[in-house]
Coordinates of C-alpha atoms and ligand atoms in Angstrom, one line a residue:
M1 CA -44.1 22.7 10.1
T2 CA -43.3 19.1 8.8
P3 CA -41.4 17.1 11.4
P4 CA -38.1 15.8 9.9
I5 CA -37.0 12.4 9.8
I6 CA -33.5 11.1 11.2
V7 CA -31.9 8.8 9.1
W8 CA -29.1 6.9 11.3
F9 CA -26.4 5.7 9.3
R10 CA -24.1 2.9 10.6
Q11 CA -22.7 0.2 8.4
D12 CA -24.5 1.5 5.1
L13 CA -22.7 4.0 4.2
R14 CA -24.1 4.8 0.7
L15 CA -26.7 6.7 -0.9
T16 CA -27.7 4.2 -3.4
D17 CA -30.0 1.1 -2.7
N18 CA -30.3 2.4 0.9
P19 CA -33.9 2.0 1.8
A20 CA -33.8 3.7 5.0
L21 CA -32.8 6.7 3.2
N22 CA -35.0 6.1 0.3
A23 CA -37.8 5.7 2.2
A24 CA -37.3 8.7 4.0
V25 CA -36.7 10.8 1.3
R26 CA -40.0 9.6 -0.6
T27 CA -42.2 10.9 2.6
G28 CA -41.0 14.7 1.0
R29 CA -40.3 15.6 4.7
P30 CA -36.8 17.0 5.8
V31 CA -34.1 14.5 6.3
I32 CA -31.4 14.7 9.0
P33 CA -28.7 12.2 8.2
I34 CA -26.6 11.3 11.3
F35 CA -23.8 9.0 12.4
I36 CA -22.8 8.4 15.8
W37 CA -19.5 7.1 16.8
D38 CA -20.3 4.8 19.6
P39 CA -17.4 2.2 20.3
K40 CA -18.6 1.1 24.0
R41 CA -21.8 -0.3 22.7
E42 CA -19.7 -2.7 20.1
G43 CA -19.3 -4.9 23.2
D44 CA -16.0 -6.8 22.5
W45 CA -15.5 -5.8 19.2
P46 CA -15.2 -2.0 18.9
A47 CA -13.7 -1.1 15.6
G48 CA -9.9 -1.7 15.3
A49 CA -7.3 0.4 14.0
A50 CA -7.3 -0.4 10.3
S51 CA -11.5 -0.1 10.3
R52 CA -11.3 3.4 12.2
W53 CA -9.0 4.3 9.3
W54 CA -11.6 3.2 6.8
L55 CA -14.3 4.6 8.4
H56 CA -13.1 8.0 8.7
H57 CA -12.6 8.4 5.1
S58 CA -15.7 6.8 4.2
L59 CA -17.7 9.3 6.5
A60 CA -15.7 12.1 4.5
A61 CA -17.1 10.5 1.2
L62 CA -20.6 10.2 2.5
S63 CA -20.6 13.7 3.9
D64 CA -19.4 15.0 0.4
S65 CA -22.0 13.0 -1.4
L66 CA -24.7 14.2 0.9
R67 CA -23.5 17.9 0.1
G68 CA -24.1 17.0 -3.6
R69 CA -27.7 16.1 -2.5
S70 CA -28.0 19.5 -0.7
S71 CA -27.6 18.1 2.4
R72 CA -25.0 17.0 5.3
L73 CA -24.1 14.3 7.5
I74 CA -24.3 15.0 11.2
L75 CA -21.5 13.5 13.4
A76 CA -22.0 12.5 17.1
S77 CA -19.8 10.8 19.4
G78 CA -21.2 8.8 22.7
D79 CA -24.0 6.6 23.8
S80 CA -26.1 6.1 20.6
V81 CA -29.4 5.9 22.4
D82 CA -29.0 8.9 24.4
L83 CA -28.0 11.0 21.8
L84 CA -30.6 9.6 19.5
S85 CA -33.4 10.8 22.1
R86 CA -31.4 14.4 22.3
L87 CA -31.4 14.9 18.6
L88 CA -35.0 14.0 18.4
R89 CA -35.6 16.7 21.2
A90 CA -33.3 19.3 19.3
T91 CA -34.9 18.7 15.7
G92 CA -38.4 18.0 16.5
A93 CA -38.1 14.9 14.3
T94 CA -40.7 12.5 15.2
T95 CA -39.5 9.4 13.1
V96 CA -36.1 7.4 12.9
H97 CA -34.9 5.1 10.2
W98 CA -32.0 2.7 10.0
N99 CA -31.0 -0.2 8.2
R100 CA -30.7 -3.4 10.3
R101 CA -27.2 -4.6 11.4
Y102 CA -26.8 -8.3 12.6
E103 CA -24.0 -8.2 15.3
P104 CA -24.9 -9.2 18.8
A105 CA -24.1 -6.0 20.4
A106 CA -25.6 -4.0 17.4
R107 CA -28.8 -5.9 17.9
T108 CA -28.8 -5.1 21.4
T109 CA -28.5 -1.3 20.7
E110 CA -31.3 -1.6 18.1
H111 CA -33.5 -3.1 20.6
E112 CA -32.9 -0.5 23.5
A113 CA -33.1 2.6 20.8
G114 CA -36.3 1.1 19.4
S115 CA -37.7 0.7 23.0
A116 CA -36.7 3.9 24.1
L117 CA -37.8 5.8 21.1
E118 CA -41.2 4.0 21.2
K119 CA -41.7 4.9 24.6
A120 CA -41.2 8.8 23.6
S121 CA -44.0 8.1 20.9
V122 CA -41.4 8.2 18.2
E123 CA -42.0 6.2 14.9
V124 CA -38.7 3.5 14.5
E125 CA -38.8 2.0 10.8
T126 CA -35.7 -0.2 10.4
F127 CA -34.8 -2.0 6.8
N128 CA -32.7 -4.4 5.5
S129 CA -29.5 -3.0 3.3
A130 CA -27.0 -5.3 3.9
L131 CA -28.0 -8.7 2.9
L132 CA -29.8 -10.7 0.2
F133 CA -31.5 -13.4 2.6
E134 CA -32.0 -11.8 6.3
P135 CA -31.3 -14.8 8.6
E136 CA -34.6 -14.8 10.4
S137 CA -36.0 -15.8 7.4
V138 CA -34.0 -18.6 6.3
R139 CA -34.3 -22.0 7.9
N140 CA -34.2 -25.6 7.1
K141 CA -37.1 -28.3 6.7
S142 CA -37.0 -28.6 10.6
G143 CA -37.3 -24.9 11.2
D144 CA -33.7 -25.0 12.6
P145 CA -30.8 -22.5 11.2
F146 CA -28.7 -24.2 8.4
Q147 CA -24.9 -25.2 9.6
V148 CA -23.6 -26.7 6.4
F149 CA -23.1 -24.2 3.5
T150 CA -24.2 -26.2 0.3
P151 CA -27.6 -26.7 1.5
Y152 CA -27.9 -23.5 2.9
W153 CA -27.2 -21.9 -0.5
R154 CA -29.1 -24.1 -2.3
H155 CA -32.1 -23.6 -0.5
C156 CA -31.1 -19.2 -0.6
L157 CA -31.1 -20.0 -4.6
T158 CA -34.6 -21.0 -4.6
L159 CA -35.6 -17.9 -3.2
A160 CA -35.9 -14.4 -4.9
V161 CA -33.5 -11.7 -4.8
A162 CA -35.2 -8.3 -4.5
E163 CA -33.6 -5.7 -7.0
P164 CA -31.7 -2.8 -5.7
E165 CA -33.3 0.7 -5.0
K166 CA -32.6 3.1 -7.3
R167 CA -30.1 6.0 -6.7
S168 CA -32.4 9.1 -6.5
T169 CA -30.5 12.3 -7.5
C170 CA -33.3 14.9 -6.5
P171 CA -32.1 17.0 -3.2
L172 CA -33.0 15.9 0.2
V173 CA -35.3 18.5 1.8
A174 CA -33.2 20.0 4.6
P175 CA -34.7 21.1 7.9
T176 CA -35.4 24.5 9.1
R177 CA -32.6 24.5 11.4
W178 CA -29.7 21.6 11.2
P179 CA -28.5 20.3 14.9
V180 CA -25.0 20.9 15.8
S181 CA -22.5 18.5 14.4
Q182 CA -19.0 17.5 15.4
S183 CA -16.1 17.3 13.0
L184 CA -14.9 14.5 11.5
S185 CA -11.5 15.0 13.4
D186 CA -13.2 15.2 16.5
L187 CA -14.2 11.4 16.2
A188 CA -10.2 10.6 16.3
L189 CA -10.7 7.5 14.2
L190 CA -7.2 7.8 12.7
P191 CA -5.1 5.5 14.3
K192 CA -2.0 7.1 15.8
E193 CA 1.2 5.3 14.5
V194 CA 2.4 5.2 18.2
E195 CA -0.2 2.9 19.2
R196 CA 1.4 0.1 17.8
V197 CA 4.8 -1.7 18.2
A198 CA 6.7 -1.6 14.7
P199 CA 7.7 -4.9 13.7
N200 CA 11.5 -4.3 13.3
A201 CA 12.0 -5.8 9.7
L202 CA 8.9 -4.0 8.7
D203 CA 9.7 -0.2 9.9
D204 CA 9.5 1.2 6.7
L205 CA 5.9 -0.2 6.1
E206 CA 5.0 1.1 9.7
T207 CA 6.1 4.5 9.1
S208 CA 4.2 4.9 5.7
R209 CA 1.2 2.6 6.7
S210 CA -1.6 5.1 6.1
T211 CA -0.1 6.5 2.9
R212 CA 0.1 2.6 1.9
F213 CA -3.5 2.4 2.6
A214 CA -4.5 5.5 1.0
E215 CA -2.5 4.1 -2.3
V216 CA -4.4 0.6 -2.3
W217 CA -8.0 2.2 -1.4
E218 CA -10.4 4.6 -2.2
P219 CA -12.8 4.3 0.9
G220 CA -16.5 5.0 0.1
E221 CA -19.5 4.6 -2.3
A222 CA -17.7 6.0 -5.4
G223 CA -14.7 3.5 -4.8
A224 CA -17.1 0.7 -4.3
L225 CA -18.8 1.1 -7.3
K226 CA -15.7 1.8 -9.5
R227 CA -14.1 -1.6 -7.9
L228 CA -17.2 -3.6 -8.9
K229 CA -17.3 -2.2 -12.7
R230 CA -13.6 -2.8 -13.2
F231 CA -13.9 -6.2 -11.6
L232 CA -17.2 -7.5 -13.9
A233 CA -15.4 -5.7 -17.1
T234 CA -12.0 -7.3 -16.5
R235 CA -11.9 -10.2 -14.1
V236 CA -15.1 -12.0 -13.2
E237 CA -14.9 -14.5 -16.1
S238 CA -11.7 -15.7 -15.2
Y239 CA -12.4 -15.8 -11.3
G240 CA -13.0 -19.4 -10.8
N241 CA -9.4 -19.8 -11.9
D242 CA -7.8 -16.9 -10.5
R243 CA -9.2 -16.3 -7.2
D244 CA -6.9 -18.9 -5.6
R245 CA -3.6 -17.1 -7.2
P246 CA -2.6 -13.9 -4.2
A247 CA 0.0 -12.7 -6.6
I248 CA -2.4 -11.5 -9.3
E249 CA -5.7 -9.2 -8.7
G250 CA -8.0 -12.2 -9.5
T251 CA -10.7 -11.0 -6.9
S252 CA -13.2 -8.0 -6.4
A253 CA -11.4 -6.7 -3.3
L254 CA -14.7 -5.3 -2.5
S255 CA -15.1 -6.6 1.1
P256 CA -14.1 -3.6 3.3
H257 CA -16.7 -1.7 0.6
L258 CA -19.1 -4.6 1.5
H259 CA -18.4 -4.3 5.5
F260 CA -19.1 -0.6 5.5
G261 CA -22.2 -0.9 3.4
E262 CA -20.7 1.3 0.5
I263 CA -22.2 -0.9 -1.9
G264 CA -24.8 -3.7 -1.1
P265 CA -25.0 -7.4 -2.3
R266 CA -28.4 -6.9 -4.0
Q267 CA -26.3 -4.2 -6.2
I268 CA -23.8 -6.9 -6.9
W269 CA -26.2 -9.4 -7.7
S270 CA -28.0 -7.2 -10.1
A271 CA -24.8 -6.5 -11.7
V272 CA -23.6 -9.8 -12.4
K273 CA -27.2 -10.5 -13.7
A274 CA -26.6 -7.9 -16.1
L275 CA -23.9 -9.7 -17.6
S276 CA -26.3 -12.3 -18.8
A277 CA -28.1 -10.1 -21.0
R278 CA -25.5 -11.0 -24.0
T279 CA -25.9 -14.7 -23.5
G280 CA -29.3 -15.2 -21.6
V281 CA -27.7 -17.6 -19.1
F282 CA -27.5 -16.6 -15.8
P283 CA -24.8 -16.8 -14.2
S284 CA -23.5 -15.8 -17.5
S285 CA -19.9 -17.9 -16.5
R286 CA -18.2 -20.2 -14.5
G287 CA -16.5 -17.1 -13.0
A288 CA -19.4 -15.6 -12.1
Q289 CA -21.3 -18.3 -10.6
V290 CA -18.3 -18.8 -8.4
Y291 CA -18.3 -15.4 -7.3
L292 CA -21.8 -15.2 -6.4
T293 CA -21.4 -18.3 -4.2
E294 CA -18.5 -16.3 -2.3
I295 CA -21.5 -13.6 -1.7
G296 CA -23.2 -16.7 -0.6
W297 CA -20.6 -17.5 2.0
R298 CA -21.0 -13.9 3.4
E299 CA -24.6 -14.5 3.6
F300 CA -24.1 -17.9 5.3
A301 CA -21.6 -16.0 7.9
H302 CA -24.5 -13.8 8.7
H303 CA -26.9 -16.5 9.2
L304 CA -24.6 -18.4 11.4
L305 CA -23.8 -15.2 13.7
W306 CA -27.3 -14.3 13.9
H307 CA -28.4 -17.5 15.0
F308 CA -25.4 -18.5 17.2
P309 CA -24.6 -15.0 18.5
Q310 CA -22.0 -16.6 20.8
T311 CA -19.4 -17.8 18.4
P312 CA -17.0 -14.7 18.0
T313 CA -15.9 -16.0 21.2
E314 CA -17.3 -19.7 21.9
P315 CA -16.5 -22.5 19.4
L316 CA -19.8 -23.7 17.9
R317 CA -18.6 -27.3 18.4
E318 CA -18.7 -27.5 22.0
S319 CA -16.3 -30.2 22.0
F320 CA -13.6 -27.7 21.4
A321 CA -14.4 -25.4 24.6
S322 CA -11.8 -27.2 26.8
F323 CA -9.0 -27.2 24.1
P324 CA -5.6 -26.7 25.9
W325 CA -4.5 -24.0 23.3
V326 CA -0.7 -22.9 23.6
R327 CA 0.1 -19.4 24.6
D328 CA 3.4 -18.4 23.7
A329 CA 4.0 -14.6 23.1
K330 CA 7.0 -14.8 21.1
A331 CA 5.5 -17.1 18.4
S332 CA 2.5 -14.8 18.5
R333 CA 4.7 -12.0 17.5
A334 CA 6.6 -13.9 14.9
W335 CA 3.6 -14.7 13.3
Q336 CA 2.1 -11.2 13.6
R337 CA 4.9 -9.6 12.6
G338 CA 5.9 -11.9 9.5
L339 CA 8.8 -13.2 10.9
S340 CA 8.0 -17.2 11.3
G341 CA 10.6 -18.0 8.5
Y342 CA 7.6 -19.5 6.2
P343 CA 7.7 -17.4 3.3
I344 CA 4.1 -17.5 2.4
V345 CA 3.1 -17.2 5.7
D346 CA 4.9 -14.2 6.2
A347 CA 4.1 -12.8 3.1
G348 CA 0.4 -12.8 4.2
L349 CA 1.1 -11.1 7.4
R350 CA 2.9 -8.4 5.8
Q351 CA 0.4 -8.1 3.1
L352 CA -2.0 -7.5 5.9
W353 CA -0.2 -5.3 8.0
A354 CA 0.7 -3.1 4.9
T355 CA -2.8 -3.0 3.1
G356 CA -4.9 -3.8 5.6
W357 CA -6.3 -6.8 3.6
M358 CA -5.1 -10.3 2.6
H359 CA -5.8 -12.6 0.1
N360 CA -8.5 -15.4 0.8
R361 CA -6.2 -18.2 -0.1
V362 CA -3.3 -16.8 2.3
R363 CA -5.5 -16.1 5.2
M364 CA -6.7 -19.8 5.0
I365 CA -2.7 -20.7 4.9
V366 CA -2.0 -18.5 8.4
A367 CA -5.0 -19.2 10.1
S368 CA -4.0 -22.9 9.8
F369 CA -0.5 -22.1 10.5
L370 CA -1.5 -20.2 13.9
V371 CA -3.9 -22.6 14.9
K372 CA -2.4 -26.1 13.9
H373 CA 1.4 -25.5 13.5
L374 CA 1.6 -23.1 16.6
R375 CA -1.9 -24.3 18.3
H376 CA -2.5 -20.7 19.2
S377 CA -6.5 -20.0 19.8
W378 CA -8.2 -19.0 16.8
R379 CA -9.3 -16.3 19.0
E380 CA -6.1 -14.9 19.3
G381 CA -5.6 -15.1 15.4
A382 CA -9.5 -13.4 15.2
A383 CA -8.2 -10.5 17.4
W384 CA -5.3 -9.8 15.3
F385 CA -7.3 -9.8 12.3
W386 CA -9.8 -7.6 13.6
D387 CA -7.3 -4.9 14.5
T388 CA -5.5 -5.2 11.4
L389 CA -8.0 -5.6 8.7
V390 CA -9.9 -2.8 6.7
D391 CA -12.6 -5.3 6.1
A392 CA -12.8 -6.6 9.6
D393 CA -16.2 -8.1 9.7
L394 CA -17.5 -9.9 12.8
A395 CA -19.9 -12.3 10.8
N396 CA -16.7 -13.4 8.2
N397 CA -14.0 -13.2 10.8
T398 CA -15.8 -15.4 12.9
L399 CA -16.8 -18.1 10.2
G400 CA -13.0 -17.9 8.5
W401 CA -11.5 -18.3 12.0
Q402 CA -13.9 -21.3 13.6
W403 CA -13.6 -22.7 10.0
S404 CA -10.1 -22.8 10.0
A405 CA -9.7 -24.0 13.6
G406 CA -12.2 -26.8 12.9
C407 CA -14.6 -26.0 15.6
G408 CA -17.2 -24.2 13.5
A409 CA -20.1 -25.1 11.0
D410 CA -18.9 -26.8 8.0
A411 CA -15.5 -26.4 9.2
A412 CA -12.0 -27.7 7.9
P413 CA -11.7 -31.4 9.4
Y414 CA -9.0 -31.7 12.2
F415 CA -6.8 -33.7 10.3
R416 CA -6.6 -30.9 7.3
I417 CA -3.2 -29.2 8.1
F418 CA -2.2 -26.9 5.4
N419 CA 1.4 -27.5 4.7
P420 CA 2.5 -24.1 3.9
T421 CA 5.6 -24.7 1.5
L422 CA 3.2 -27.1 -0.9
Q423 CA 0.6 -24.4 -0.7
A424 CA 2.7 -21.6 -1.5
A425 CA 4.2 -24.2 -4.4
K426 CA 0.4 -24.7 -5.5
F427 CA -0.8 -21.2 -5.5
D428 CA 2.4 -19.2 -5.7
P429 CA 4.3 -21.3 -8.4
D430 CA 6.5 -18.4 -9.7
G431 CA 6.9 -16.6 -6.1
A432 CA 5.9 -13.2 -7.3
Y433 CA 3.6 -13.1 -4.1
V434 CA 6.3 -14.0 -1.8
R435 CA 8.8 -11.9 -3.5
R436 CA 6.7 -9.0 -3.3
W437 CA 6.2 -9.1 0.5
V438 CA 9.3 -10.7 1.5
P439 CA 11.9 -9.0 -0.5
E440 CA 14.7 -10.1 1.7
L441 CA 14.0 -13.6 -0.5
A442 CA 13.7 -12.0 -3.8
K443 CA 17.0 -13.2 -5.4
V444 CA 16.0 -17.0 -3.9
P445 CA 15.7 -19.2 -7.2
N446 CA 12.0 -20.4 -7.6
E447 CA 13.0 -24.0 -6.4
H448 CA 14.1 -23.2 -3.1
L449 CA 12.2 -19.9 -2.4
H450 CA 9.3 -21.4 -0.5
E451 CA 11.7 -23.4 1.8
P452 CA 14.8 -21.2 2.1
W453 CA 16.2 -23.4 4.9
N454 CA 16.7 -26.8 2.5
A455 CA 18.3 -24.6 0.1
P456 CA 22.1 -25.3 -0.6
M457 CA 24.5 -22.6 1.3
D458 CA 26.0 -21.9 -2.2
V459 CA 22.5 -20.8 -3.6
L460 CA 21.7 -18.7 -0.4
A461 CA 25.1 -17.2 -0.5
E462 CA 24.3 -16.2 -4.3
A463 CA 21.2 -14.8 -3.2
G464 CA 22.7 -12.7 -0.6
L465 CA 20.9 -14.5 2.3
V466 CA 22.0 -15.5 5.9
L467 CA 19.2 -17.3 7.5
G468 CA 19.0 -16.3 11.0
R469 CA 20.5 -13.1 10.0
D470 CA 18.4 -11.7 7.1
Y471 CA 15.3 -13.8 7.2
P472 CA 14.5 -16.2 10.1
H473 CA 14.7 -20.0 10.4
P474 CA 11.3 -21.7 10.4
I475 CA 9.9 -21.1 14.2
V476 CA 8.3 -24.6 13.9
D477 CA 9.2 -27.8 12.0
H478 CA 6.6 -28.6 9.6
A479 CA 6.5 -32.7 10.2
E480 CA 7.1 -32.1 13.9
A481 CA 4.2 -29.4 14.3
R482 CA 2.0 -31.7 12.1
A483 CA 2.2 -34.7 13.8
S484 CA 1.8 -33.1 17.5
A485 CA -1.2 -31.2 16.1
L486 CA -2.6 -34.6 14.8
A487 CA -2.4 -36.0 18.4
A488 CA -3.9 -33.1 20.1
F489 CA -7.0 -32.5 18.0
K490 CA -7.4 -36.2 16.8
E491 CA -9.7 -37.0 20.0
I492 CA -11.5 -33.7 19.9
G493 CA -11.8 -33.8 15.8
R494 CA -13.7 -37.1 16.3
T495 CA -16.2 -35.8 18.7
R496 CA -19.2 -34.5 16.9
P497 CA -20.9 -31.5 18.6
Ligands
LIG501 P1 -14.0 -11.9 -3.5 O1 -13.5 -13.3 -3.7 O2 -14.1 -10.9 -4.2 O3 -15.4 -12.0 -2.8 C1 -16.5 -11.2 -2.9 C2 -17.3 -11.4 -1.6 O4 -17.9 -12.2 -0.8 C3 -16.0 -10.7 -0.3 O5 -15.9 -9.2 -0.6 C4 -16.6 -11.1 0.8 O6 -17.4 -10.0 1.2 C5 -17.6 -12.3 0.3 N1 -16.6 -13.5 0.7 C6 -15.8 -13.9 -0.3 N2 -14.9 -15.2 0.4 C7 -15.9 -15.1 1.8 C8 -15.5 -16.1 2.7 N3 -14.8 -17.3 3.1 N4 -16.6 -16.0 3.8 C9 -17.2 -14.8 3.9 N5 -17.3 -14.1 3.0 C10 -16.6 -14.2 1.7 N6 -13.7 -11.7 5.3 C11 -14.2 -10.2 5.4 O7 -15.1 -9.7 4.9 N7 -13.8 -9.9 6.6 C12 -13.2 -10.7 7.6 O8 -12.9 -10.0 8.9 C13 -12.6 -12.0 7.2 N8 -12.2 -12.6 8.1 C14 -11.4 -14.0 7.4 C15 -10.7 -14.7 8.2 C16 -10.1 -15.6 8.0 C17 -9.3 -16.7 8.7 C18 -10.4 -16.2 6.7 C19 -10.0 -17.7 6.3 C20 -11.5 -15.4 5.8 C21 -11.8 -14.4 6.1 N9 -12.9 -13.6 5.3 C22 -13.2 -12.3 6.0 C23 -13.1 -14.1 4.3 C24 -12.5 -13.8 2.9 O9 -11.0 -14.2 3.1 C25 -12.6 -12.3 2.4 O10 -14.0 -11.8 2.5 C26 -11.8 -12.1 0.8 O11 -10.8 -12.4 1.0 C27 -12.1 -10.5 0.6 O12 -11.4 -10.3 -0.5 P2 -12.4 -10.0 -1.9 O13 -13.3 -8.9 -1.6 O14 -11.7 -9.7 -2.8 O15 -13.4 -11.2 -2.1

């Protein structure tokens, strides 16, 4: 009897362009696809509540797709290294395939699993499904990792991008005996609403949170491919202009799909490249070029995390290590719940709570507000995002927060303190985004919407709004907060790493 191959799925929950799976199928041997729920091995970063919601539905979708190929997804929970060994014994498999991950805890697990399996004379093969350019293979002229995006990306663009692997439709060879699988509900991934304290003003969003997620998202490979297709057909050309407008669907919203590996960057690259067939010019438009550059930021984030694995908790710029961050539970709560009194900040945090996603421009605004206006640690913000984002991704989240705090690679300078009112006026000029997520301000006219505290009393009365009752007064004064942030960050900001 031919021994089966175990394919260990992790953040590669797709059948197309999945090199670990394809290589197993090509052997003609029986294939046993498995997923192990092992939060203890994720170090300080086990999946947060929103990510677990996504994972539940993504595993359901993968399981269905495998059934369509006459196979199944074996689910298990516990220690991955032990469970892999047990599954090998139970199935007689002699080979394990997986696609590599780049987070520090995942690398340790891979290392331990590899050693344990090789000791047991099991053949291990690993592959790249998640990146265009794996971090180890990209170095600057001195042989060091890049720390600035522009030269990094310029260098990457001189390298070849592999074509995605084709999706095979042939059935997977089944083993003579399937190992026992847990049911999806045994993994208890779906968050219980009681795990959270409902923000008072958002009770309606809280109670229907899972329903809202399901209205917005379709986790799984099919959902990812649909989103990519729609984005390329209708939005990529104008992406360069529209990507900073939170009120419109100007971006691809592929981030959770990319995080869970329901689609890979090679598929995206190749699909964008195919747009050039008409024009013969690659990229086919400025929008396509800017879009690929954003995919480049994702690559850069993974490059940094791989080379600087301490950065999810430690600032890349060491001069920030002793910065006296403020702790103020009341202010933290107001920020988290979208009750800061700054409409654009509150809109972003409410969008996050309701949908598990926030527009990139608004992520930058709310992050700057937390670290500069409130002077709370970027780690506090990263932790909140980690729990609430469906696209929570250690590499991208670390880069985003360290960039916003000014302590990361290629970071915003210390004196860049976003003025939330001006940012809102520029990127949400007609207030559609704020009105959508902060409905109590819906009737405030445009000229006062982004700073209701400066609106004349009669305008507020006309809009049916009493500040302090229906919507909070700002929790900090922008000018004062800016001045004290500048003073606090000045010394540290001038020090080079
Ligand atoms: P698009 O504009 O359509 O871009 C396409 C893809 O490129 C994205 O899906 C994403 O994978 C990648 N990308 C785009 N912008 C960035 C960026 N600045 N850095 C890295 N990759 C990028 N992104 C996450 O995926 N997970 C996170 O946990 C995360 N946390 C963030 C925290 C902060 C404070 C900030 C400022 C940004 C964070 N980002 C994070 C990056 C960015 O906001 C999201 O990737 C983007 O908003 C996702 O929307 P989209 O898929 O429509 O992006």
